[in-house]
Short mmCIF file of C-alpha atoms in Angstrom, two decimals:
data_model
loop_
_atom_site.label_atom_id
_atom_site.label_comp_id
_atom_site.label_asym_id
_atom_site.label_seq_id
_atom_site.Cartn_x
_atom_site.Cartn_y
_atom_site.Cartn_z
CA MET A 15 29.44 19.52 -24.83
CA ASP A 16 28.91 16.23 -26.87
CA PRO A 17 25.48 14.81 -27.15
CA PRO A 18 24.94 12.12 -24.96
CA LEU A 19 25.86 8.47 -25.46
CA LEU A 20 22.52 6.42 -26.66
CA VAL A 21 22.09 3.23 -24.52
CA GLY A 22 19.40 0.95 -25.94
CA ILE A 23 18.05 -1.83 -23.51
CA PHE A 24 16.01 -5.02 -24.97
CA LEU A 25 12.97 -5.68 -23.31
CA PHE A 26 10.75 -8.91 -23.77
CA ASN A 27 8.18 -10.90 -21.91
CA GLU A 28 9.27 -12.37 -18.62
CA VAL A 29 12.33 -10.11 -18.58
CA GLU A 30 14.17 -9.91 -15.02
CA VAL A 31 13.28 -6.54 -13.84
CA LEU A 32 16.46 -5.47 -12.19
CA ASP A 33 18.41 -6.55 -15.20
CA PHE A 34 17.06 -3.92 -17.13
CA ALA A 35 15.93 -1.42 -14.34
CA GLY A 36 19.39 -1.24 -12.76
CA PRO A 37 21.23 -0.34 -15.89
CA PHE A 38 18.49 2.02 -16.96
CA GLU A 39 18.89 3.97 -13.64
CA VAL A 40 22.61 4.00 -13.60
CA PHE A 41 23.11 5.32 -17.21
CA SER A 42 19.82 7.80 -16.70
CA VAL A 43 21.41 9.51 -13.85
CA THR A 44 25.09 9.73 -15.03
CA GLU A 45 25.97 13.49 -15.36
CA ASN A 46 28.98 15.80 -16.12
CA GLU A 47 29.57 16.85 -12.65
CA GLN A 48 30.72 20.31 -13.93
CA THR A 49 27.94 21.18 -16.21
CA GLY A 50 25.21 18.82 -15.18
CA ASP A 51 24.64 17.55 -18.51
CA LYS A 52 23.42 14.03 -19.16
CA LEU A 53 26.45 11.77 -20.45
CA PHE A 54 23.63 9.10 -21.60
CA LYS A 55 20.16 8.99 -22.84
CA VAL A 56 18.52 5.68 -22.52
CA ILE A 57 15.88 3.85 -24.70
CA THR A 58 14.00 0.83 -24.52
CA ILE A 59 13.24 -1.54 -27.15
CA SER A 60 10.99 -4.64 -27.75
CA GLN A 61 10.65 -6.85 -31.08
CA ASP A 62 7.32 -5.14 -32.14
CA GLY A 63 7.26 -2.09 -29.58
CA GLN A 64 4.21 -3.08 -27.67
CA SER A 65 4.05 -3.49 -23.97
CA ILE A 66 5.85 -6.22 -22.35
CA LYS A 67 5.27 -8.12 -19.10
CA GLY A 68 8.30 -8.43 -17.08
CA ARG A 69 8.83 -10.99 -14.11
CA ASN A 70 6.35 -10.80 -11.49
CA GLY A 71 4.00 -8.83 -13.68
CA LEU A 72 5.46 -5.50 -14.15
CA THR A 73 4.15 -4.08 -17.39
CA VAL A 74 6.49 -1.81 -19.50
CA VAL A 75 5.94 0.14 -22.63
CA PRO A 76 9.26 0.15 -24.83
CA ASP A 77 10.22 3.28 -26.87
CA TYR A 78 10.87 1.59 -29.99
CA SER A 79 10.67 -1.77 -31.96
CA PHE A 80 13.30 -3.51 -33.70
CA THR A 81 12.34 -1.83 -36.95
CA SER A 82 11.71 1.65 -35.59
CA MET A 83 14.84 2.11 -33.23
CA PRO A 84 17.66 4.46 -33.86
CA SER A 85 21.16 3.55 -33.69
CA VAL A 86 22.77 3.15 -30.38
CA ASP A 87 26.15 3.18 -29.00
CA ILE A 88 25.56 0.74 -26.14
CA LEU A 89 23.03 -2.27 -26.30
CA ILE A 90 21.97 -4.11 -23.28
CA ILE A 91 20.59 -7.68 -23.26
CA PRO A 92 18.95 -8.53 -20.08
CA GLY A 93 18.20 -11.98 -18.66
CA GLY A 94 15.37 -13.81 -16.96
CA TYR A 95 13.01 -16.63 -17.61
CA GLY A 96 12.00 -14.86 -20.77
CA ALA A 97 15.66 -14.87 -22.15
CA GLU A 98 16.71 -18.43 -21.51
CA GLU A 99 13.41 -20.04 -22.22
CA ILE A 100 11.48 -17.92 -24.49
CA GLU A 101 13.75 -15.54 -26.72
CA ILE A 102 16.42 -18.09 -27.02
CA ASN A 103 14.17 -19.91 -29.28
CA ASN A 104 13.11 -16.67 -31.23
CA GLN A 105 15.13 -16.33 -34.37
CA VAL A 106 13.79 -12.70 -35.01
CA THR A 107 15.64 -11.71 -31.65
CA LEU A 108 18.77 -13.87 -32.56
CA ASP A 109 18.75 -12.12 -35.71
CA TRP A 110 18.36 -8.76 -34.52
CA ILE A 111 21.22 -9.20 -32.12
CA ARG A 112 23.63 -10.47 -34.79
CA THR A 113 22.70 -7.72 -36.95
CA TRP A 114 23.31 -4.90 -34.20
CA LYS A 115 26.53 -6.49 -32.84
CA PRO A 116 28.77 -4.71 -35.61
CA LYS A 117 27.02 -1.56 -35.37
CA VAL A 118 27.23 -0.68 -31.53
CA ARG A 119 30.27 0.16 -29.68
CA THR A 120 29.57 -1.88 -26.88
CA LEU A 121 27.11 -5.07 -26.58
CA ALA A 122 26.59 -6.22 -22.92
CA SER A 123 24.43 -9.01 -21.29
CA VAL A 124 23.08 -9.12 -17.82
CA CYS A 125 22.40 -12.51 -15.93
CA THR A 126 20.81 -14.97 -18.45
CA GLY A 127 21.05 -12.56 -21.48
CA ALA A 128 24.42 -14.31 -21.74
CA PHE A 129 22.62 -17.18 -23.25
CA LEU A 130 21.18 -15.16 -26.11
CA LEU A 131 24.71 -13.82 -26.89
CA ALA A 132 25.91 -17.66 -26.95
CA GLU A 133 22.88 -18.70 -28.92
CA ALA A 134 23.20 -16.01 -31.54
CA GLY A 135 26.99 -17.01 -31.87
CA ILE A 136 28.27 -13.63 -30.50
CA ILE A 137 30.21 -15.53 -27.83
CA THR A 138 31.68 -18.84 -28.74
CA ASN A 139 34.99 -19.96 -27.05
CA HIS A 140 35.20 -16.73 -24.79
CA GLN A 141 35.43 -16.24 -21.24
CA VAL A 142 31.78 -15.47 -19.92
CA THR A 143 29.65 -15.28 -16.71
CA THR A 144 25.99 -15.19 -15.80
CA HIS A 145 23.72 -15.84 -12.67
CA TRP A 146 25.37 -18.42 -10.39
CA MET A 147 22.11 -20.60 -10.51
CA ASP A 148 22.66 -20.79 -14.52
CA ILE A 149 26.35 -21.50 -14.63
CA PRO A 150 26.12 -25.22 -14.91
CA ARG A 151 23.47 -25.00 -17.65
CA LEU A 152 25.39 -22.43 -19.67
CA ARG A 153 28.50 -24.68 -19.46
CA LYS A 154 26.44 -27.88 -20.48
CA ARG A 155 24.74 -25.90 -23.34
CA TYR A 156 27.60 -24.15 -24.75
CA PRO A 157 30.71 -26.51 -23.61
CA LEU A 158 33.09 -24.36 -25.77
CA LEU A 159 32.52 -21.28 -23.41
CA ASP A 160 34.86 -20.60 -20.58
CA VAL A 161 32.29 -19.95 -17.97
CA LYS A 162 33.73 -18.18 -14.94
CA GLU A 163 32.29 -18.15 -11.32
CA ASN A 164 31.98 -15.70 -8.39
CA ILE A 165 32.87 -12.69 -10.57
CA LYS A 166 30.51 -9.61 -11.38
CA PHE A 167 31.19 -8.93 -14.99
CA ILE A 168 33.81 -10.05 -17.85
CA ASP A 169 35.09 -7.50 -20.35
CA LEU A 170 35.98 -8.96 -23.88
CA GLY A 171 36.54 -5.38 -25.33
CA ASP A 172 33.32 -4.62 -27.08
CA THR A 173 31.36 -7.41 -25.55
CA LEU A 174 30.72 -7.89 -21.89
CA THR A 175 28.65 -10.34 -19.68
CA SER A 176 27.79 -9.97 -16.16
CA GLY A 177 26.50 -12.01 -13.39
CA GLY A 178 22.75 -12.19 -12.12
CA ILE A 179 20.49 -9.45 -11.69
CA SER A 180 22.15 -6.88 -9.40
CA ALA A 181 25.52 -7.56 -11.19
CA GLY A 182 24.08 -5.47 -14.06
CA ILE A 183 24.47 -2.23 -11.91
CA GLU A 184 28.19 -2.71 -11.49
CA LEU A 185 28.39 -3.59 -15.11
CA SER A 186 26.94 -0.33 -15.88
CA PHE A 187 29.41 1.58 -13.49
CA TYR A 188 32.24 -0.14 -15.39
CA ILE A 189 30.87 0.72 -18.69
CA ILE A 190 30.61 4.59 -17.59
CA SER A 191 34.35 4.11 -16.15
CA CYS A 192 35.35 3.02 -19.86
CA TYR A 193 33.62 5.56 -21.62
CA PHE A 194 34.59 8.25 -19.26
CA ASP A 195 36.65 7.71 -16.06
CA ARG A 196 36.28 6.06 -12.66
CA GLN A 197 35.39 9.31 -11.03
CA THR A 198 32.21 9.68 -13.06
CA ALA A 199 31.22 6.17 -12.22
CA GLN A 200 31.89 6.78 -8.50
CA ASN A 201 29.78 10.03 -8.53
CA THR A 202 27.00 7.97 -10.14
CA ALA A 203 27.42 5.34 -7.65
CA LYS A 204 27.15 7.88 -4.72
CA ARG A 205 24.08 9.81 -6.17
CA MET A 206 22.54 6.21 -6.20
CA GLU A 207 23.80 5.29 -2.65
CA TYR A 208 25.30 2.05 -4.10
CA ASP A 209 28.30 0.73 -2.34
CA CYS A 210 30.68 -0.58 -5.10
CA ASP A 211 34.43 -1.47 -5.28
CA PHE A 212 35.78 0.45 -7.87
CA SER A 213 39.52 -0.41 -7.37
CA SER A 214 39.82 -2.40 -10.45
CA PHE A 215 38.12 0.20 -12.75
CA PRO A 216 39.91 2.22 -15.25
CA THR A 217 41.03 5.66 -14.20
CA GLU A 218 41.01 8.69 -16.69
CA GLU A 219 44.66 8.34 -16.93
CA GLU A 220 44.31 4.53 -18.10
#
């Protein structure tokens, strides 16, 4: 059995809770149905490794800082007020995203995490999506982006963006189907009692 893929999730003050907790849950419960082995290991990361306070007051203690974190296969950038209003002006965060982009196999944003990818220059004239309330602002701030509405997520290959909050859960199912297969993602959704349309997801044969 191969070791589990390592998923890193960025945490910061005023992060939207479900933006990070949704993907955390999805990847954490994904198993090999035959052996019961975990297919992913999830870690959390903040700039200094100290506790953060998410939206509505939830306190979370990250596992690592930017300087102490191990190499990860998948890096998730959540959104929320802290992304679009605070971290977007934090050059340390933007440089960290730029540094890790070529090191990870998959870089994905949830909700307004797309603003951080755009501000860091990761997405420039690409198709992207974000929370429906923030689509006009994303278009205005980054006019070269091709911002799509009414879509859960967009796959650019090694970079993905997703819609708001709960869309990060479906984004995570999709990433699972890309690394493994649709059935593994479906099994995870069933375990979570989450209703998701998997018809467009990759199958093992694809």
